[in-house]
Amino acid sequence: MPQSTADLLQNALKSLETSMPDIEATAVVSADGLVIASRLPADVEEDRIGAMSAALLSLGERTVSELNKGDILQVIIKGTAGYTVLMNVGKTAEAVLGCMTNEKVKLGLLFLEMKRAAEEIGQYF
Amino acid sequence: MSNFKTKVIQRDLNPYHSFLASFFAGLGEMGLLNQGSVNIVSKRAADYLFSYMEVKNILPEQKEMEGKTDEERIEYLVEHINGILSLLGRYQIKSAGTDKWSFLIEGNLCRICPKGVGGAEVNGTLCPIPSFIENLVNLMMESGRLQLLTKGIIKEGPICRSEFRLIS
C-alpha cells in the first residue's frame, strides 16, 4: 500500500534522528509557520515552535539578503543545553526543517545529515 | 480612482482597520509574523477583548441564545463580535455536515486582511479571523466548544474559508 505524505515525512524525520544520537527532536514546518510533521517532546507546544521556527528562518533570510551575504544556509541557535538548527526545504523553500540537539553534537556532521534529510523531504512537496 | 482609494471606500475602512492591517502587513513582510504566529497571537487578542467586553458590559446576553440551535448560537455570537469590531464586510456560516460549519468570508470586503487591506507582499496567509473567532466565541459560550479544523484560512477565489466543529 503506498505510504501517505505524512508517513513519508515521519519516516524521513525518524531516519534523521537515528543518524545521530545527539539529535533530540525534529520537525517539518510550512513556510507560514504551521507544523506539517514533528517528533517533538510531549511537553513542547508544537504550534508555538512551528510559528517561531518559520519566523526565525524568515528573519534569517531577510538579514542575509539585507547584508548581501548570498543565500541562507541555516539559522543556528546555541543554548547552554544544546542547539536548534533550522534550514529551508524544497526548491522554493516551501518548508522548514528543524533539528534540536544536545550540546555535544558535532555540528559539521549535523549539517550534512540535515542537508540529506532536507533533500529527501523536499521531494514530497 | 486609485486602487487604494477604491479599497478604502469599497471595504468601508476606518482608521483602526487601516492601522492594524498595515501593521500586520509590515510585520509579515519583515518575517516576524506568519499564519502560525497569527493563530497564537489571535487567541491572546480574543482573551483580551473578552476582558474588555466584560469591563464595558457589552458581552452578549446569554438569554438571547436560549432556544437557539448550535448554528444559530454561533451565528449570533459572530454577529455580536462583528457588530463591535466591524472586521468583516460580508460572511456566511454554512453547515458542512454534522456539528461542522464552514465560515466563508468575502475576501474583497474583509477590513482586517494584512494582504488585501494592508498590502503585505508575502506568500501564504496572515488571517487573524479564524483563531480569533474560535477563541472569543468559546469564551462567550456557556456550553459547547468551537474547534477550528483548518489551520487558518483557505483561499478559494474571492472566498476565504475556514472550518469549525462544535464539541459538546
GROMACS .gro file of C-alpha atoms in nm:
model
  293
    1MET     CA    1   0.000   0.000   0.000
    2PRO     CA    2   0.150   0.339  -0.096
    3GLN     CA    3   0.253   0.550   0.201
    4SER     CA    4   0.091   0.884   0.269
    5THR     CA    5   0.299   1.203   0.261
    6ALA     CA    6   0.258   1.226   0.639
    7ASP     CA    7   0.409   0.878   0.682
    8LEU     CA    8   0.694   0.956   0.441
    9LEU     CA    9   0.777   1.273   0.634
   10GLN     CA   10   0.766   1.092   0.967
   11ASN     CA   11   0.998   0.824   0.830
   12ALA     CA   12   1.239   1.088   0.700
   13LEU     CA   13   1.246   1.259   1.041
   14LYS     CA   14   1.293   0.927   1.220
   15SER     CA   15   1.578   0.843   0.985
   16LEU     CA   16   1.741   1.180   1.060
   17GLU     CA   17   1.706   1.128   1.435
   18THR     CA   18   1.858   0.783   1.428
   19SER     CA   19   2.152   0.902   1.214
   20MET     CA   20   2.300   1.085   1.516
   21PRO     CA   21   2.236   1.006   1.884
   22ASP     CA   22   2.277   1.374   1.976
   23ILE     CA   23   1.960   1.472   1.789
   24GLU     CA   24   1.674   1.504   2.038
   25ALA     CA   25   1.383   1.623   1.826
   26THR     CA   26   1.292   1.716   1.469
   27ALA     CA   27   1.010   1.884   1.284
   28VAL     CA   28   0.900   1.997   0.940
   29VAL     CA   29   0.708   2.322   0.940
   30SER     CA   30   0.545   2.505   0.649
   31ALA     CA   31   0.688   2.839   0.544
   32ASP     CA   32   0.391   3.007   0.712
   33GLY     CA   33   0.458   2.850   1.048
   34LEU     CA   34   0.221   2.553   1.057
   35VAL     CA   35   0.359   2.217   1.170
   36ILE     CA   36   0.346   1.951   0.898
   37ALA     CA   37   0.526   1.667   1.074
   38SER     CA   38   0.702   1.653   1.406
   39ARG     CA   39   0.883   1.435   1.655
   40LEU     CA   40   0.888   1.680   1.944
   41PRO     CA   41   0.878   1.612   2.319
   42ALA     CA   42   0.528   1.593   2.464
   43ASP     CA   43   0.582   1.897   2.686
   44VAL     CA   44   0.660   2.122   2.390
   45GLU     CA   45   0.380   2.329   2.237
   46GLU     CA   46   0.433   2.237   1.876
   47ASP     CA   47   0.218   2.520   1.736
   48ARG     CA   48   0.440   2.779   1.906
   49ILE     CA   49   0.758   2.606   1.796
   50GLY     CA   50   0.630   2.583   1.439
   51ALA     CA   51   0.543   2.952   1.425
   52MET     CA   52   0.871   3.060   1.585
   53SER     CA   53   1.085   2.833   1.367
   54ALA     CA   54   0.938   2.965   1.043
   55ALA     CA   55   0.968   3.323   1.166
   56LEU     CA   56   1.332   3.270   1.269
   57LEU     CA   57   1.428   3.130   0.930
   58SER     CA   58   1.233   3.401   0.751
   59LEU     CA   59   1.411   3.670   0.955
   60GLY     CA   60   1.739   3.497   0.881
   61GLU     CA   61   1.666   3.511   0.507
   62ARG     CA   62   1.591   3.881   0.522
   63THR     CA   63   1.902   3.951   0.726
   64VAL     CA   64   2.123   3.762   0.481
   65SER     CA   65   1.960   3.948   0.195
   66GLU     CA   66   1.994   4.292   0.360
   67LEU     CA   67   2.361   4.227   0.435
   68ASN     CA   68   2.433   4.087   0.087
   69LYS     CA   69   2.554   3.757   0.223
   70GLY     CA   70   2.413   3.538  -0.054
   71ASP     CA   71   2.152   3.273   0.020
   72ILE     CA   72   2.070   3.150   0.367
   73LEU     CA   73   2.201   2.806   0.465
   74GLN     CA   74   2.097   2.765   0.828
   75VAL     CA   75   1.984   2.950   1.134
   76ILE     CA   76   2.169   2.819   1.438
   77ILE     CA   77   2.061   2.892   1.794
   78LYS     CA   78   2.304   2.791   2.062
   79GLY     CA   79   2.179   2.738   2.417
   80THR     CA   80   2.357   2.611   2.726
   81ALA     CA   81   2.177   2.277   2.687
   82GLY     CA   82   2.205   2.235   2.313
   83TYR     CA   83   2.140   2.366   1.965
   84THR     CA   84   1.843   2.436   1.743
   85VAL     CA   85   1.924   2.436   1.373
   86LEU     CA   86   1.679   2.543   1.103
   87MET     CA   87   1.708   2.518   0.727
   88ASN     CA   88   1.489   2.555   0.421
   89VAL     CA   89   1.336   2.256   0.248
   90GLY     CA   90   1.225   2.236  -0.112
   91LYS     CA   91   1.327   2.413  -0.434
   92THR     CA   92   1.127   2.722  -0.343
   93ALA     CA   93   1.164   2.696   0.034
   94GLU     CA   94   0.814   2.563   0.090
   95ALA     CA   95   0.904   2.434   0.434
   96VAL     CA   96   1.149   2.448   0.722
   97LEU     CA   97   1.339   2.155   0.871
   98GLY     CA   98   1.417   2.200   1.239
   99CYS     CA   99   1.650   1.990   1.448
  100MET     CA  100   1.708   2.011   1.824
  101THR     CA  101   2.023   1.856   1.969
  102ASN     CA  102   2.220   1.827   2.290
  103GLU     CA  103   2.528   2.041   2.346
  104LYS     CA  104   2.774   1.765   2.244
  105VAL     CA  105   2.662   1.739   1.882
  106LYS     CA  106   2.919   1.762   1.605
  107LEU     CA  107   2.776   2.048   1.404
  108GLY     CA  108   2.954   1.967   1.078
  109LEU     CA  109   2.809   1.619   1.075
  110LEU     CA  110   2.468   1.751   1.177
  111PHE     CA  111   2.464   1.992   0.882
  112LEU     CA  112   2.544   1.706   0.644
  113GLU     CA  113   2.270   1.485   0.784
  114MET     CA  114   2.018   1.770   0.780
  115LYS     CA  115   2.107   1.852   0.420
  116ARG     CA  116   2.049   1.492   0.323
  117ALA     CA  117   1.718   1.485   0.507
  118ALA     CA  118   1.610   1.817   0.357
  119GLU     CA  119   1.675   1.688   0.007
  120GLU     CA  120   1.466   1.380   0.077
  121ILE     CA  121   1.185   1.577   0.239
  122GLY     CA  122   1.191   1.830  -0.043
  123GLN     CA  123   1.080   1.558  -0.283
  124TYR     CA  124   0.747   1.530  -0.103
  125PHE     CA  125   0.645   1.890  -0.176
  126MET     CA  126  -0.999   5.624  -0.867
  127SER     CA  127  -0.676   5.484  -0.726
  128ASN     CA  128  -0.665   5.124  -0.615
  129PHE     CA  129  -0.611   5.223  -0.254
  130LYS     CA  130  -0.895   5.475  -0.259
  131THR     CA  131  -1.126   5.207  -0.405
  132LYS     CA  132  -1.022   4.974  -0.127
  133VAL     CA  133  -1.095   5.228   0.147
  134ILE     CA  134  -1.438   5.308   0.006
  135GLN     CA  135  -1.543   4.961  -0.109
  136ARG     CA  136  -1.446   4.796   0.218
  137ASP     CA  137  -1.560   5.091   0.431
  138LEU     CA  138  -1.233   5.102   0.624
  139ASN     CA  139  -1.194   5.305   0.940
  140PRO     CA  140  -0.857   5.430   1.070
  141TYR     CA  141  -0.821   5.132   1.306
  142HIS     CA  142  -0.869   4.881   1.023
  143SER     CA  143  -0.607   5.064   0.816
  144PHE     CA  144  -0.364   5.083   1.107
  145LEU     CA  145  -0.399   4.718   1.215
  146ALA     CA  146  -0.395   4.569   0.865
  147SER     CA  147  -0.088   4.767   0.760
  148PHE     CA  148   0.085   4.695   1.092
  149PHE     CA  149   0.033   4.319   1.050
  150ALA     CA  150   0.145   4.353   0.688
  151GLY     CA  151   0.467   4.522   0.790
  152LEU     CA  152   0.544   4.256   1.049
  153GLY     CA  153   0.468   3.985   0.794
  154GLU     CA  154   0.700   4.138   0.536
  155MET     CA  155   0.978   4.161   0.793
  156GLY     CA  156   0.942   3.789   0.854
  157LEU     CA  157   0.822   3.842   1.210
  158LEU     CA  158   0.467   3.723   1.151
  159ASN     CA  159   0.327   3.415   0.976
  160GLN     CA  160  -0.006   3.230   0.986
  161GLY     CA  161   0.121   3.009   1.269
  162SER     CA  162   0.212   3.302   1.493
  163VAL     CA  163  -0.104   3.492   1.395
  164ASN     CA  164  -0.309   3.192   1.515
  165ILE     CA  165  -0.136   3.202   1.855
  166VAL     CA  166  -0.149   3.579   1.895
  167SER     CA  167  -0.518   3.590   1.793
  168LYS     CA  168  -0.600   3.375   2.096
  169ARG     CA  169  -0.435   3.631   2.317
  170ALA     CA  170  -0.630   3.907   2.145
  171ALA     CA  171  -0.955   3.715   2.199
  172ASP     CA  172  -0.882   3.679   2.574
  173TYR     CA  173  -0.806   4.049   2.595
  174LEU     CA  174  -1.113   4.154   2.403
  175PHE     CA  175  -1.334   3.936   2.622
  176SER     CA  176  -1.199   4.117   2.929
  177TYR     CA  177  -1.263   4.449   2.755
  178MET     CA  178  -1.621   4.348   2.679
  179GLU     CA  179  -1.673   4.248   3.045
  180VAL     CA  180  -1.549   4.588   3.160
  181LYS     CA  181  -1.766   4.771   2.909
  182ASN     CA  182  -2.063   4.545   2.982
  183ILE     CA  183  -2.109   4.460   2.615
  184LEU     CA  184  -2.096   4.083   2.633
  185PRO     CA  185  -2.381   3.908   2.450
  186GLU     CA  186  -2.692   3.832   2.650
  187GLN     CA  187  -2.700   3.461   2.736
  188LYS     CA  188  -3.081   3.469   2.739
  189GLU     CA  189  -3.071   3.570   2.372
  190MET     CA  190  -2.915   3.232   2.296
  191GLU     CA  191  -3.174   3.024   2.480
  192GLY     CA  192  -3.372   2.802   2.248
  193LYS     CA  193  -3.135   2.859   1.959
  194THR     CA  194  -2.975   2.577   1.764
  195ASP     CA  195  -2.596   2.543   1.776
  196GLU     CA  196  -2.566   2.706   1.434
  197GLU     CA  197  -2.789   2.994   1.543
  198ARG     CA  198  -2.586   3.044   1.860
  199ILE     CA  199  -2.262   3.061   1.665
  200GLU     CA  200  -2.414   3.298   1.411
  201TYR     CA  201  -2.546   3.518   1.692
  202LEU     CA  202  -2.207   3.534   1.864
  203VAL     CA  203  -2.013   3.604   1.543
  204GLU     CA  204  -2.263   3.877   1.455
  205HIS     CA  205  -2.218   4.023   1.803
  206ILE     CA  206  -1.838   4.025   1.765
  207ASN     CA  207  -1.856   4.178   1.419
  208GLY     CA  208  -2.104   4.434   1.545
  209ILE     CA  209  -1.839   4.561   1.787
  210LEU     CA  210  -1.522   4.526   1.578
  211SER     CA  211  -1.664   4.552   1.228
  212LEU     CA  212  -1.381   4.341   1.086
  213LEU     CA  213  -1.583   4.161   0.822
  214GLY     CA  214  -1.784   4.312   0.540
  215ARG     CA  215  -1.978   4.006   0.432
  216TYR     CA  216  -1.960   3.649   0.556
  217GLN     CA  217  -2.164   3.331   0.581
  218ILE     CA  218  -2.178   3.044   0.825
  219LYS     CA  219  -2.281   2.732   0.636
  220SER     CA  220  -2.338   2.380   0.758
  221ALA     CA  221  -2.069   2.138   0.636
  222GLY     CA  222  -2.200   1.822   0.800
  223THR     CA  223  -2.300   1.707   1.148
  224ASP     CA  224  -2.166   1.959   1.402
  225LYS     CA  225  -1.940   2.110   1.134
  226TRP     CA  226  -1.955   2.452   0.976
  227SER     CA  227  -1.777   2.643   0.705
  228PHE     CA  228  -1.707   3.005   0.780
  229LEU     CA  229  -1.695   3.183   0.446
  230ILE     CA  230  -1.562   3.538   0.431
  231GLU     CA  231  -1.591   3.751   0.120
  232GLY     CA  232  -1.223   3.839   0.093
  233ASN     CA  233  -1.278   4.156  -0.112
  234LEU     CA  234  -1.484   4.305   0.168
  235CYS     CA  235  -1.272   4.200   0.465
  236ARG     CA  236  -1.149   4.502   0.661
  237ILE     CA  237  -0.855   4.349   0.850
  238CYS     CA  238  -0.674   4.141   0.587
  239PRO     CA  239  -0.299   4.210   0.610
  240LYS     CA  240  -0.270   4.124   0.241
  241GLY     CA  241  -0.592   4.261   0.092
  242VAL     CA  242  -0.604   4.576   0.308
  243GLY     CA  243  -0.250   4.606   0.447
  244GLY     CA  244  -0.081   4.521   0.117
  245ALA     CA  245   0.151   4.254   0.261
  246GLU     CA  246   0.365   4.104  -0.013
  247VAL     CA  247   0.415   3.762   0.138
  248ASN     CA  248   0.342   3.403   0.040
  249GLY     CA  249   0.071   3.226   0.234
  250THR     CA  250  -0.191   3.387   0.458
  251LEU     CA  251  -0.185   3.606   0.768
  252CYS     CA  252  -0.552   3.591   0.864
  253PRO     CA  253  -0.630   3.651   1.233
  254ILE     CA  254  -1.003   3.583   1.197
  255PRO     CA  255  -1.047   3.203   1.237
  256SER     CA  256  -0.840   3.169   1.554
  257PHE     CA  257  -0.980   3.493   1.695
  258ILE     CA  258  -1.341   3.387   1.632
  259GLU     CA  259  -1.278   3.037   1.769
  260ASN     CA  260  -1.135   3.167   2.096
  261LEU     CA  261  -1.372   3.458   2.152
  262VAL     CA  262  -1.682   3.250   2.074
  263ASN     CA  263  -1.561   2.985   2.320
  264LEU     CA  264  -1.523   3.246   2.593
  265MET     CA  265  -1.879   3.362   2.532
  266MET     CA  266  -2.049   3.024   2.502
  267GLU     CA  267  -2.178   2.872   2.822
  268SER     CA  268  -2.196   2.523   2.676
  269GLY     CA  269  -2.011   2.351   2.396
  270ARG     CA  270  -1.673   2.440   2.250
  271LEU     CA  271  -1.592   2.554   1.899
  272GLN     CA  272  -1.286   2.392   1.744
  273LEU     CA  273  -1.107   2.526   1.439
  274LEU     CA  274  -1.039   2.244   1.194
  275THR     CA  275  -0.840   2.438   0.934
  276LYS     CA  276  -0.509   2.596   1.037
  277GLY     CA  277  -0.617   2.939   0.925
  278ILE     CA  278  -0.781   3.044   0.602
  279ILE     CA  279  -0.811   2.850   0.277
  280LYS     CA  280  -0.838   3.084  -0.021
  281GLU     CA  281  -1.095   2.973  -0.275
  282GLY     CA  282  -1.106   3.250  -0.533
  283PRO     CA  283  -1.269   3.553  -0.365
  284ILE     CA  284  -1.379   3.347  -0.063
  285CYS     CA  285  -1.169   3.287   0.247
  286ARG     CA  286  -1.287   2.963   0.407
  287SER     CA  287  -1.224   2.810   0.746
  288GLU     CA  288  -1.389   2.508   0.904
  289PHE     CA  289  -1.510   2.459   1.257
  290ARG     CA  290  -1.683   2.194   1.457
  291LEU     CA  291  -1.873   2.212   1.783
  292ILE     CA  292  -1.773   1.979   2.063
  293SER     CA  293  -2.036   1.924   2.333
   0.00000   0.00000   0.00000
